[in-house]
JSON list of C-alpha atoms and ligand atoms in Angstrom, two decimals:
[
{"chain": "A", "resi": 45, "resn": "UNK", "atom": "CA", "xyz": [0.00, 0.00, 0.00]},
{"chain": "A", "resi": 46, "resn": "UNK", "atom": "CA", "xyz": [1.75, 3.14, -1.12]},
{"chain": "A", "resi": 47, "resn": "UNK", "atom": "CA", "xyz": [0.79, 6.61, 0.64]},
{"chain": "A", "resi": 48, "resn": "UNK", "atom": "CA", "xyz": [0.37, 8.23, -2.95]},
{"chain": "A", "resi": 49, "resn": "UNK", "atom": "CA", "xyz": [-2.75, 6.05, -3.49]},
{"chain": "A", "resi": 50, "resn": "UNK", "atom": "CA", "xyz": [-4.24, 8.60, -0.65]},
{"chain": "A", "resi": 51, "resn": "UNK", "atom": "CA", "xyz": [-3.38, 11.69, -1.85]},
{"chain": "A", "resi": 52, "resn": "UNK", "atom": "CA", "xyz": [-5.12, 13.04, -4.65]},
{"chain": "A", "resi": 53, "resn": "UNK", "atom": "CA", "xyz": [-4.16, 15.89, -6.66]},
{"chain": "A", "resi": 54, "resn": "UNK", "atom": "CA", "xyz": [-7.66, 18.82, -7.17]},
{"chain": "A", "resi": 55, "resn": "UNK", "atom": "CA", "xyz": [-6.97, 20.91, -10.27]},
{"chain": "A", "resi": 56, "resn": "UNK", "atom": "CA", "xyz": [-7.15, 24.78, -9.72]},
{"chain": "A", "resi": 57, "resn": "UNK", "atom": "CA", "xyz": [-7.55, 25.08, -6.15]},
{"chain": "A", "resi": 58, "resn": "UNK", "atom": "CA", "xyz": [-7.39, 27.59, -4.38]},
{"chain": "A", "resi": 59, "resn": "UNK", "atom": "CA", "xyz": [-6.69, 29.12, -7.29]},
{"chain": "A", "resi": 60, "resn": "UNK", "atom": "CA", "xyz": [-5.80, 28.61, -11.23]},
{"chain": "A", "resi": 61, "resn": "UNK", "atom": "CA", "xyz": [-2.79, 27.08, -11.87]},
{"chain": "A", "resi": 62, "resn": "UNK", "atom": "CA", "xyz": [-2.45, 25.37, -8.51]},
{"chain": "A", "resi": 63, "resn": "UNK", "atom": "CA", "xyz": [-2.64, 21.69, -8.19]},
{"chain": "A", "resi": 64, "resn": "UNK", "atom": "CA", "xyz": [-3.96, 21.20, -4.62]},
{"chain": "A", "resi": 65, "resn": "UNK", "atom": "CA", "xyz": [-2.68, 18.01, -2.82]},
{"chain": "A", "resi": 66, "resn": "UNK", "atom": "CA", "xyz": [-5.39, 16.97, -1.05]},
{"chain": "A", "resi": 67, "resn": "UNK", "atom": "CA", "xyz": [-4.51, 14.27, 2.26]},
{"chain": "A", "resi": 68, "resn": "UNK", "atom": "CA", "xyz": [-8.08, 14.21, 3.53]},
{"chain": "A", "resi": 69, "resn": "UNK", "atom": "CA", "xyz": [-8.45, 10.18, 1.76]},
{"chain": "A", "resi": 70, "resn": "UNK", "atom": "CA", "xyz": [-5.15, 9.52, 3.80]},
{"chain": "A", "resi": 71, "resn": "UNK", "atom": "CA", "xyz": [-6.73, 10.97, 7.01]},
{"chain": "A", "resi": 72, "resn": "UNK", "atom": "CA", "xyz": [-10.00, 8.56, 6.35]},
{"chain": "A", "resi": 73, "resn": "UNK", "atom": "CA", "xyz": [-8.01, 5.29, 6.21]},
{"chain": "A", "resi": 74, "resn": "UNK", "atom": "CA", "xyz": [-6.43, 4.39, 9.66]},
{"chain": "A", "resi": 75, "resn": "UNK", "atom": "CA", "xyz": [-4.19, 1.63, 7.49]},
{"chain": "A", "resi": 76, "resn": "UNK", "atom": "CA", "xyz": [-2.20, 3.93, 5.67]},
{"chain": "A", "resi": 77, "resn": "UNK", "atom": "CA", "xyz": [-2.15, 6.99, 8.09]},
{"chain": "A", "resi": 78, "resn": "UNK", "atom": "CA", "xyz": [-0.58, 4.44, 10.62]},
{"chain": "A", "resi": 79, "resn": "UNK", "atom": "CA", "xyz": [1.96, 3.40, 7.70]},
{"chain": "A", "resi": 80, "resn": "UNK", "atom": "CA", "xyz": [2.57, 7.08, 6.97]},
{"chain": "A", "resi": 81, "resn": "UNK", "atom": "CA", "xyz": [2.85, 8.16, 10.55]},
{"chain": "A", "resi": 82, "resn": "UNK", "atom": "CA", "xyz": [5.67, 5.03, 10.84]},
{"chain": "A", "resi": 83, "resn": "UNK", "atom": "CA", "xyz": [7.20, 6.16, 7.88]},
{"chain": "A", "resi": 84, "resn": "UNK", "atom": "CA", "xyz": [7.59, 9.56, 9.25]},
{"chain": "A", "resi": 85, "resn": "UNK", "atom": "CA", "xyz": [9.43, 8.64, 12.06]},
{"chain": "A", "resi": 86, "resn": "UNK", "atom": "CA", "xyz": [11.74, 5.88, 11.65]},
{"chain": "A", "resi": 87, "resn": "UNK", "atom": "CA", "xyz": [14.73, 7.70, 10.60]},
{"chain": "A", "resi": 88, "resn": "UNK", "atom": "CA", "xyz": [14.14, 9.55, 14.14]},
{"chain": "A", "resi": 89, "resn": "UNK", "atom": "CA", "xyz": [13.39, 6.73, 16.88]},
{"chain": "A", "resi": 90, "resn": "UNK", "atom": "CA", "xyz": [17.01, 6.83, 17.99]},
{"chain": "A", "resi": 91, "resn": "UNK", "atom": "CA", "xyz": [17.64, 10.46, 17.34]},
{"chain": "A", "resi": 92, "resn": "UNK", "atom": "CA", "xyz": [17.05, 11.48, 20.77]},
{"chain": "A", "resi": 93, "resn": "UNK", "atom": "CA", "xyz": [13.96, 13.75, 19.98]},
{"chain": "A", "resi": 94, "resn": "UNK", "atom": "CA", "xyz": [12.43, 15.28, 22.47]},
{"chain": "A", "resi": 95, "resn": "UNK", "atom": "CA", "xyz": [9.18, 17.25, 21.07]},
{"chain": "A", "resi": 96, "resn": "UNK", "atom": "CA", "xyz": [7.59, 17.35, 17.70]},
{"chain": "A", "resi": 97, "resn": "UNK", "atom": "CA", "xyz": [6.45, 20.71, 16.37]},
{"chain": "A", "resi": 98, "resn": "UNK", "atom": "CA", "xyz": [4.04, 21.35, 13.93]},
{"chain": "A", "resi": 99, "resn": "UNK", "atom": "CA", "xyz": [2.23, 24.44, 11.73]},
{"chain": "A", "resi": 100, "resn": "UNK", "atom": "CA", "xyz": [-1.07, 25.02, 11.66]},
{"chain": "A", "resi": 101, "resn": "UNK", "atom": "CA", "xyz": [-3.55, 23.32, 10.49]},
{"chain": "A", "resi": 102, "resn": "UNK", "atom": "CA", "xyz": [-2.50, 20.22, 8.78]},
{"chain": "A", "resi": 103, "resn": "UNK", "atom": "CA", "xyz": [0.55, 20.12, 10.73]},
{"chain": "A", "resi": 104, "resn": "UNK", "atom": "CA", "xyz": [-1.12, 19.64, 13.52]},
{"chain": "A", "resi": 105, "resn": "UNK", "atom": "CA", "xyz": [-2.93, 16.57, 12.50]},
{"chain": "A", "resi": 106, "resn": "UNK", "atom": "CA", "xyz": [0.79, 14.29, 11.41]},
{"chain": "A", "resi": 107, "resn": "UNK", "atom": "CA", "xyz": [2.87, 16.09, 14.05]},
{"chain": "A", "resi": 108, "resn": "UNK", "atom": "CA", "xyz": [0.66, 15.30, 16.89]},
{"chain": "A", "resi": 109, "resn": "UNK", "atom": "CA", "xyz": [0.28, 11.41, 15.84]},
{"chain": "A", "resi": 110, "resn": "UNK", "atom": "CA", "xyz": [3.93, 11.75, 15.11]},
{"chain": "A", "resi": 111, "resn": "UNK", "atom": "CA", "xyz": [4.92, 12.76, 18.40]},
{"chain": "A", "resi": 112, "resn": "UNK", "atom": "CA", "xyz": [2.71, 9.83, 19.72]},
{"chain": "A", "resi": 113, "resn": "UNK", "atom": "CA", "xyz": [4.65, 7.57, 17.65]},
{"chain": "A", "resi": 114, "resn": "UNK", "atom": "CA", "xyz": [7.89, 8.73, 19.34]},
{"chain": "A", "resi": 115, "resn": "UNK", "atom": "CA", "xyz": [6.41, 9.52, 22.81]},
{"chain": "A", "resi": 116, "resn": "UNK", "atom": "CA", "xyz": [7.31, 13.24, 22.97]},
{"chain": "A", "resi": 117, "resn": "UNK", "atom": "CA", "xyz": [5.05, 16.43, 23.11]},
{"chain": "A", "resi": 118, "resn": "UNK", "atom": "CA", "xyz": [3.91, 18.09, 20.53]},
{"chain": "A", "resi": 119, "resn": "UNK", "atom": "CA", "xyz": [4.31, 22.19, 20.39]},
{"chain": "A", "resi": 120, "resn": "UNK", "atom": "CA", "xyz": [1.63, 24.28, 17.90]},
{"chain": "A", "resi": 121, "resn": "UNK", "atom": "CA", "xyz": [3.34, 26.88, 15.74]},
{"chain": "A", "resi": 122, "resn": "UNK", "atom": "CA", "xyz": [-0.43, 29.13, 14.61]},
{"chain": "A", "resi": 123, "resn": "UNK", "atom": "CA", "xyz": [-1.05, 32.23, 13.09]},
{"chain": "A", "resi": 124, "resn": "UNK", "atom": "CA", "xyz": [-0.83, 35.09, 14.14]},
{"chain": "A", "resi": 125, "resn": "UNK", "atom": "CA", "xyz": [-3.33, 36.00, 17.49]},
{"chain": "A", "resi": 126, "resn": "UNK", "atom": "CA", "xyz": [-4.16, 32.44, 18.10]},
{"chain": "A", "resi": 127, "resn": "UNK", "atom": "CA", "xyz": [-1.70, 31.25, 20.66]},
{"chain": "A", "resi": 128, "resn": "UNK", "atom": "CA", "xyz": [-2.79, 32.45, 24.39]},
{"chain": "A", "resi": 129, "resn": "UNK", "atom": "CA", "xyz": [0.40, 33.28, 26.39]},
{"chain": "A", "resi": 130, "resn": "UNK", "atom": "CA", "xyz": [3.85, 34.93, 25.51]},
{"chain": "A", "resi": 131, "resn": "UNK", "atom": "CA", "xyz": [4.85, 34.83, 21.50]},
{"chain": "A", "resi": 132, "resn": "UNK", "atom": "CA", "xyz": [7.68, 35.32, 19.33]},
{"chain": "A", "resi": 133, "resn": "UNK", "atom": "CA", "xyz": [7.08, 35.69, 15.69]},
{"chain": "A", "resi": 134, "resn": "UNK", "atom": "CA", "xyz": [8.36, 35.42, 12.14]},
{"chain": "A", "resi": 135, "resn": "UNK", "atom": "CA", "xyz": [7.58, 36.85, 8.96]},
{"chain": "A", "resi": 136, "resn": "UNK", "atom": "CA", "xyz": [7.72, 35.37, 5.74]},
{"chain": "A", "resi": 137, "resn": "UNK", "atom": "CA", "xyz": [7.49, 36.58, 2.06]},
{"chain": "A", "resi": 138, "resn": "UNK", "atom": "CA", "xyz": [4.88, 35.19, 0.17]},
{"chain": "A", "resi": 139, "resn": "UNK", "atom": "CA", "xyz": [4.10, 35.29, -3.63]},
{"chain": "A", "resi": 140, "resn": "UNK", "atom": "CA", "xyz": [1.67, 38.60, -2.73]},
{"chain": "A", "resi": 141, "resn": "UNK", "atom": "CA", "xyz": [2.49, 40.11, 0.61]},
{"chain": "A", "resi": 142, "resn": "UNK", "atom": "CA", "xyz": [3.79, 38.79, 3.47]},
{"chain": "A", "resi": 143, "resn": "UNK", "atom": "CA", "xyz": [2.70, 36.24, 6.33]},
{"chain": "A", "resi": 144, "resn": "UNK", "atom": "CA", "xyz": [3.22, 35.50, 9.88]},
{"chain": "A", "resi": 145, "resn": "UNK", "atom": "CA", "xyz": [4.06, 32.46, 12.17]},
{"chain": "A", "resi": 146, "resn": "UNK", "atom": "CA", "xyz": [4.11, 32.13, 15.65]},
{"chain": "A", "resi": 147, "resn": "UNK", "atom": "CA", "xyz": [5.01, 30.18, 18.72]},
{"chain": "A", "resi": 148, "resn": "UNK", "atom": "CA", "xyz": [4.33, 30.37, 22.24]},
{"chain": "A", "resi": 149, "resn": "UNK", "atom": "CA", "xyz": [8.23, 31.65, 23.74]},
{"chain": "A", "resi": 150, "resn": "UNK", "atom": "CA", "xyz": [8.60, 29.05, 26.53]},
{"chain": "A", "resi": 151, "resn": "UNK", "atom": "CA", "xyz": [7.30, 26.16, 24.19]},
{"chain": "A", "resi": 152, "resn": "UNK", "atom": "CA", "xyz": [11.20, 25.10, 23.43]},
{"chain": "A", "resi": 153, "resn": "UNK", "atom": "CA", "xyz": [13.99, 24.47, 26.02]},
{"chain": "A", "resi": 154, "resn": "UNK", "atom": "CA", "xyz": [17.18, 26.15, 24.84]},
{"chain": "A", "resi": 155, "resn": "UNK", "atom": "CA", "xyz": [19.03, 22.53, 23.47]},
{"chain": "A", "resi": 156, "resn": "UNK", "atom": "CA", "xyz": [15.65, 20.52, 23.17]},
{"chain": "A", "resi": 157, "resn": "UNK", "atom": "CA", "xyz": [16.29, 18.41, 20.26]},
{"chain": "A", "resi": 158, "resn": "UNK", "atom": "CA", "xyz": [13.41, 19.16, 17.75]},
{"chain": "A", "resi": 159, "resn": "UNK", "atom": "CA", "xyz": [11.50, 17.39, 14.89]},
{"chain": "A", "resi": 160, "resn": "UNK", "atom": "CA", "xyz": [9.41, 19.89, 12.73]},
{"chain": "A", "resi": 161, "resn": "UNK", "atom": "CA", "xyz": [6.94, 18.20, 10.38]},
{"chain": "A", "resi": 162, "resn": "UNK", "atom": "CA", "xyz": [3.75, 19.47, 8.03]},
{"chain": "A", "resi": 163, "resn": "UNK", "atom": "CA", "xyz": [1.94, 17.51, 5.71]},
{"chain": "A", "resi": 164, "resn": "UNK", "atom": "CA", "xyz": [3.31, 19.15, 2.78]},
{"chain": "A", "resi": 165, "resn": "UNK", "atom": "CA", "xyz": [6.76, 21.77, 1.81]},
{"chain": "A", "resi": 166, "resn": "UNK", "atom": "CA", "xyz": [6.60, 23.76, -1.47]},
{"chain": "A", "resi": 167, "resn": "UNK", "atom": "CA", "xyz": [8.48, 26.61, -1.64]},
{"chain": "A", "resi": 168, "resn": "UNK", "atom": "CA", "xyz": [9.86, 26.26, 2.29]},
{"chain": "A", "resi": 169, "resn": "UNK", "atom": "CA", "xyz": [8.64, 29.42, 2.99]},
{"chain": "A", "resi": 170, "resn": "UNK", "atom": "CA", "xyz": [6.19, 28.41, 6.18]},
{"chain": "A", "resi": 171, "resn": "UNK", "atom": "CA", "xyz": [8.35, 25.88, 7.61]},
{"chain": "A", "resi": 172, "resn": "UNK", "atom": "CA", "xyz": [11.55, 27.67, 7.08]},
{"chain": "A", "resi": 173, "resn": "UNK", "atom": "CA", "xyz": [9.77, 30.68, 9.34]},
{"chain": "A", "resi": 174, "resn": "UNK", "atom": "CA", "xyz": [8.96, 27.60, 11.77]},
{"chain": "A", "resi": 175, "resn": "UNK", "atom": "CA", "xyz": [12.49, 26.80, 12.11]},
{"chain": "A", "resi": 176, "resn": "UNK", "atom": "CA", "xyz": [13.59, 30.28, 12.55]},
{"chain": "A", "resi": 177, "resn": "UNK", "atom": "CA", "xyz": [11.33, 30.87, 15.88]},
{"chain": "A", "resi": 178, "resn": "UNK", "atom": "CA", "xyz": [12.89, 27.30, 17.18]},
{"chain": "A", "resi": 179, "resn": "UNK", "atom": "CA", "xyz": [16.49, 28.15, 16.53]},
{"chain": "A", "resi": 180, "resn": "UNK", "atom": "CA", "xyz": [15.40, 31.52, 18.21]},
{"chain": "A", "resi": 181, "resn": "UNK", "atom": "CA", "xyz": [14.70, 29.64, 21.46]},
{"chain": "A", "resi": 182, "resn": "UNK", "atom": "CA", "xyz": [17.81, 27.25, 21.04]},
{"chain": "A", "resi": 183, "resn": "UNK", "atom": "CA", "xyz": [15.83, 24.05, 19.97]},
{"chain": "A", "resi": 184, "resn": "UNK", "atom": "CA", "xyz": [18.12, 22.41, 18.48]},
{"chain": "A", "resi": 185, "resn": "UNK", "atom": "CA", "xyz": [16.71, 21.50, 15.35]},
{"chain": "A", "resi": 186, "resn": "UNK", "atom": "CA", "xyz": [17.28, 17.26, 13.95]},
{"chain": "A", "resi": 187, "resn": "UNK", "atom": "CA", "xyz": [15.45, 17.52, 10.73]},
{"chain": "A", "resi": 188, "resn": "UNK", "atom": "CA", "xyz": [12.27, 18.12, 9.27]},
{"chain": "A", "resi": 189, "resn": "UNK", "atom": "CA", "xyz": [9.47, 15.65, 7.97]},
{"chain": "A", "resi": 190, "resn": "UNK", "atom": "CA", "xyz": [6.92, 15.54, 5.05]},
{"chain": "A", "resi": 191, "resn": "UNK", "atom": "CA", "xyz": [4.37, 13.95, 3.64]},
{"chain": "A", "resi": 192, "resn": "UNK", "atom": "CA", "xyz": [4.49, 14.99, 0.55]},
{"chain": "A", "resi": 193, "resn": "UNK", "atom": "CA", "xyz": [7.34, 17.25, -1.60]},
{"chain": "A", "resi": 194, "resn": "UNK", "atom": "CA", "xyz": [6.93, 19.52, -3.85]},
{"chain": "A", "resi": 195, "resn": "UNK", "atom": "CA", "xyz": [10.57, 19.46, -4.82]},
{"chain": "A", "resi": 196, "resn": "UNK", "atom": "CA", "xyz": [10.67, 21.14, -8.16]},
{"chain": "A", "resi": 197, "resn": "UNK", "atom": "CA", "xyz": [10.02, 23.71, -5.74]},
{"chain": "A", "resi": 198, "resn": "UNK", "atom": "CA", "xyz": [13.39, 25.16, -3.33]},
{"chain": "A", "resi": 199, "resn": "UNK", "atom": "CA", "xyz": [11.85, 24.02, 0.15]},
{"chain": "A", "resi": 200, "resn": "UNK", "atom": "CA", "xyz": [14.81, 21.23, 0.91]},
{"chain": "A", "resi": 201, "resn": "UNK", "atom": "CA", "xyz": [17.49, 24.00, -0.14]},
{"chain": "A", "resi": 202, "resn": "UNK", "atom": "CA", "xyz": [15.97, 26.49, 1.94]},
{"chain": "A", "resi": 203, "resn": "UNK", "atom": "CA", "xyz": [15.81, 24.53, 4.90]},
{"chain": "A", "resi": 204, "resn": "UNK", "atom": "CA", "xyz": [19.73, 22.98, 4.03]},
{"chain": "A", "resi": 205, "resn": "UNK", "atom": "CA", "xyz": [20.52, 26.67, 4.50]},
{"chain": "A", "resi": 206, "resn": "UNK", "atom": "CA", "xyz": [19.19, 26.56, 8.06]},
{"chain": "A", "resi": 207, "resn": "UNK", "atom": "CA", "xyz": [21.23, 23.45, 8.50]},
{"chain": "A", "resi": 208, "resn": "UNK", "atom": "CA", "xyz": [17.87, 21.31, 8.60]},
{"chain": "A", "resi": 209, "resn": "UNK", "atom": "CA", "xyz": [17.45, 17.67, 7.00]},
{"chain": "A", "resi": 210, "resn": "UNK", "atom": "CA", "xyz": [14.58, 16.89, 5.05]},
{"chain": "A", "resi": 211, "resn": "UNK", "atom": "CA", "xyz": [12.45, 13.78, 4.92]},
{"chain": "A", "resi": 212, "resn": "UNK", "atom": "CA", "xyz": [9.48, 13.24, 3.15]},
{"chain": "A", "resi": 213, "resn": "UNK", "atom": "CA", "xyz": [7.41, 10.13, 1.60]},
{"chain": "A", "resi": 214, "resn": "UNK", "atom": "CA", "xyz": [6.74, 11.40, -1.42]},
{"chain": "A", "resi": 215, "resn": "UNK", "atom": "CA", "xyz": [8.03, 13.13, -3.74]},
{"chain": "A", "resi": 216, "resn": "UNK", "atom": "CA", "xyz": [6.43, 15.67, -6.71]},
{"chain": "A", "resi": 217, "resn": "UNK", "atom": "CA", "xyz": [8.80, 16.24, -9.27]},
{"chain": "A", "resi": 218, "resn": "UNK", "atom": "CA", "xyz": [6.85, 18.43, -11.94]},
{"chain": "A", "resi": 219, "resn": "UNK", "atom": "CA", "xyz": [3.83, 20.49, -12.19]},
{"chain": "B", "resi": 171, "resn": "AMP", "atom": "P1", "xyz": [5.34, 26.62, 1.42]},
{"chain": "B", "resi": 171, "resn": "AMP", "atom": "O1", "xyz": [5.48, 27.66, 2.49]},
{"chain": "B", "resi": 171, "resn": "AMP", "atom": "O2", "xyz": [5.32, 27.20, 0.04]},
{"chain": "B", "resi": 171, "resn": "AMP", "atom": "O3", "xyz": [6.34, 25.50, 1.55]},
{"chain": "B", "resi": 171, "resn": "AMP", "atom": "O4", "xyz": [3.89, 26.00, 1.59]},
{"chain": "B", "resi": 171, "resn": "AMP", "atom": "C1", "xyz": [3.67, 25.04, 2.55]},
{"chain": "B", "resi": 171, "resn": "AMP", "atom": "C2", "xyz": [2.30, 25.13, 3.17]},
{"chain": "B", "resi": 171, "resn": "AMP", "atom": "O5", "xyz": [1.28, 25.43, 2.21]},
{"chain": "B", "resi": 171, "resn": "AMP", "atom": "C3", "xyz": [1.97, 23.80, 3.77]},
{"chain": "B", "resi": 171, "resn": "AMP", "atom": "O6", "xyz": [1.45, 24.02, 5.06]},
{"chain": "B", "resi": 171, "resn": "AMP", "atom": "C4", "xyz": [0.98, 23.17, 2.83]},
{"chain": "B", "resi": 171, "resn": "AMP", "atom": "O7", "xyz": [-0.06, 22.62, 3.57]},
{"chain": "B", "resi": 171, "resn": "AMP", "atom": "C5", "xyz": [0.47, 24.30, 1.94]},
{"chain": "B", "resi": 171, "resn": "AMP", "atom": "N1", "xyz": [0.61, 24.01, 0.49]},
{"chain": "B", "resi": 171, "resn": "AMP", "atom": "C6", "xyz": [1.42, 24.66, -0.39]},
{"chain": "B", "resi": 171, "resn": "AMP", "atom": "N2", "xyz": [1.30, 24.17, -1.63]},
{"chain": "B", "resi": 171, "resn": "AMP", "atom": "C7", "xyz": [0.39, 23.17, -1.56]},
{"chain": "B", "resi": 171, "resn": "AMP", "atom": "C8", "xyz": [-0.17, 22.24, -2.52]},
{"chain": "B", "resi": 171, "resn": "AMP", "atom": "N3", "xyz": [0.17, 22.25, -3.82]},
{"chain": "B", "resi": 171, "resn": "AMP", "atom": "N4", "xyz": [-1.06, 21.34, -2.07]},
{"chain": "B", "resi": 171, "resn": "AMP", "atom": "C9", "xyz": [-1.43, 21.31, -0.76]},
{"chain": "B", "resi": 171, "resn": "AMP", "atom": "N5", "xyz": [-0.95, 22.14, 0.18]},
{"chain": "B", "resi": 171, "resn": "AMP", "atom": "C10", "xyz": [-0.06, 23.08, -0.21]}
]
């Protein structure tokens, strides 16, 4: 059973040009999410991680199980306004404008070692914000996990430049 069989690809969406990698089919089969979720961690069980972090929304949905899977917390990087107690933020360029991240600023113990994941990296943009408001606490960052890869896309070389690793399961190698 391969994980792409559960992600389907919706034309145009959220706009035209886009093809919109949709993981919902992988959330609704408990077989494969458990394979994914597996697959996702086993280049970390002996890594000495100590919490998982994830981005809002979808994020939260493979980090959390992920963190399960290696029986460590999981910390919520949101948007802006969301998170209750003390923040630090980052900003990010996007294609139009600019966009925010956040994270609460006694989530990460200066050395924790630290496993970012979100369901999907395009350009890096997002998660290479995320890693920027860990390394600002002092997590100390052991790589960074995926679903799925857009990697005609620069996300892995944007992250290499923070001196992250990338995994992912799958990778998308053209438009
Ligand atoms: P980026 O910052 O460009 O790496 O975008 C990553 C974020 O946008 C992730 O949280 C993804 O969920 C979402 N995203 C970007 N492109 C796509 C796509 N083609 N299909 C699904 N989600 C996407």
């Amino acid at each position: 059973m391969g994980i792409e069989e559960f992600i389907r690809d919706i034309p145009d969406f959220p706009k035209p040009g886009i093809a919109f990698k949709d993981i919902t089919p992988l959330l609704g089969n408990i077989d494969a999410l458990r394979q994914c979720i597996k697959q996702l961690a086993d280049p970390y069980r002996d890594s000495g991680v100590e919490v998982v972090v994830g981005v809002e929304a979808r994020g939260f949905i493979f980090g959390s199980m992920l963190a399960d899977e290696l029986n460590v917390g999981f910390v919520p990087i949101r948007k802006p306004g969301k998170l209750p107690a003390e923040t630090i933020s980052e900003s990010y360029e996007l294609e139009y404008g600019t966009d925010t991240v956040e994270i609460h600023a006694d989530a990460i113990a200066p050395g924790q070692k630290v496993l970012m994941c979100d369901d999907l990296i395009a350009t890096g943009g997002t998660v290479e914000a995320a890693c920027k408001l860990v390394q600002k606490l002092q997590g100390d960052i052991v790589g960074a996990v995926f679903v799925v890869e857009l990697s005609f896309l620069p996300g892995r070389a944007k992250l290499e430049a923070l001196g992250v690793a990338t995994h992912s399961l799958m990778d998308v190698s053209g438009e």
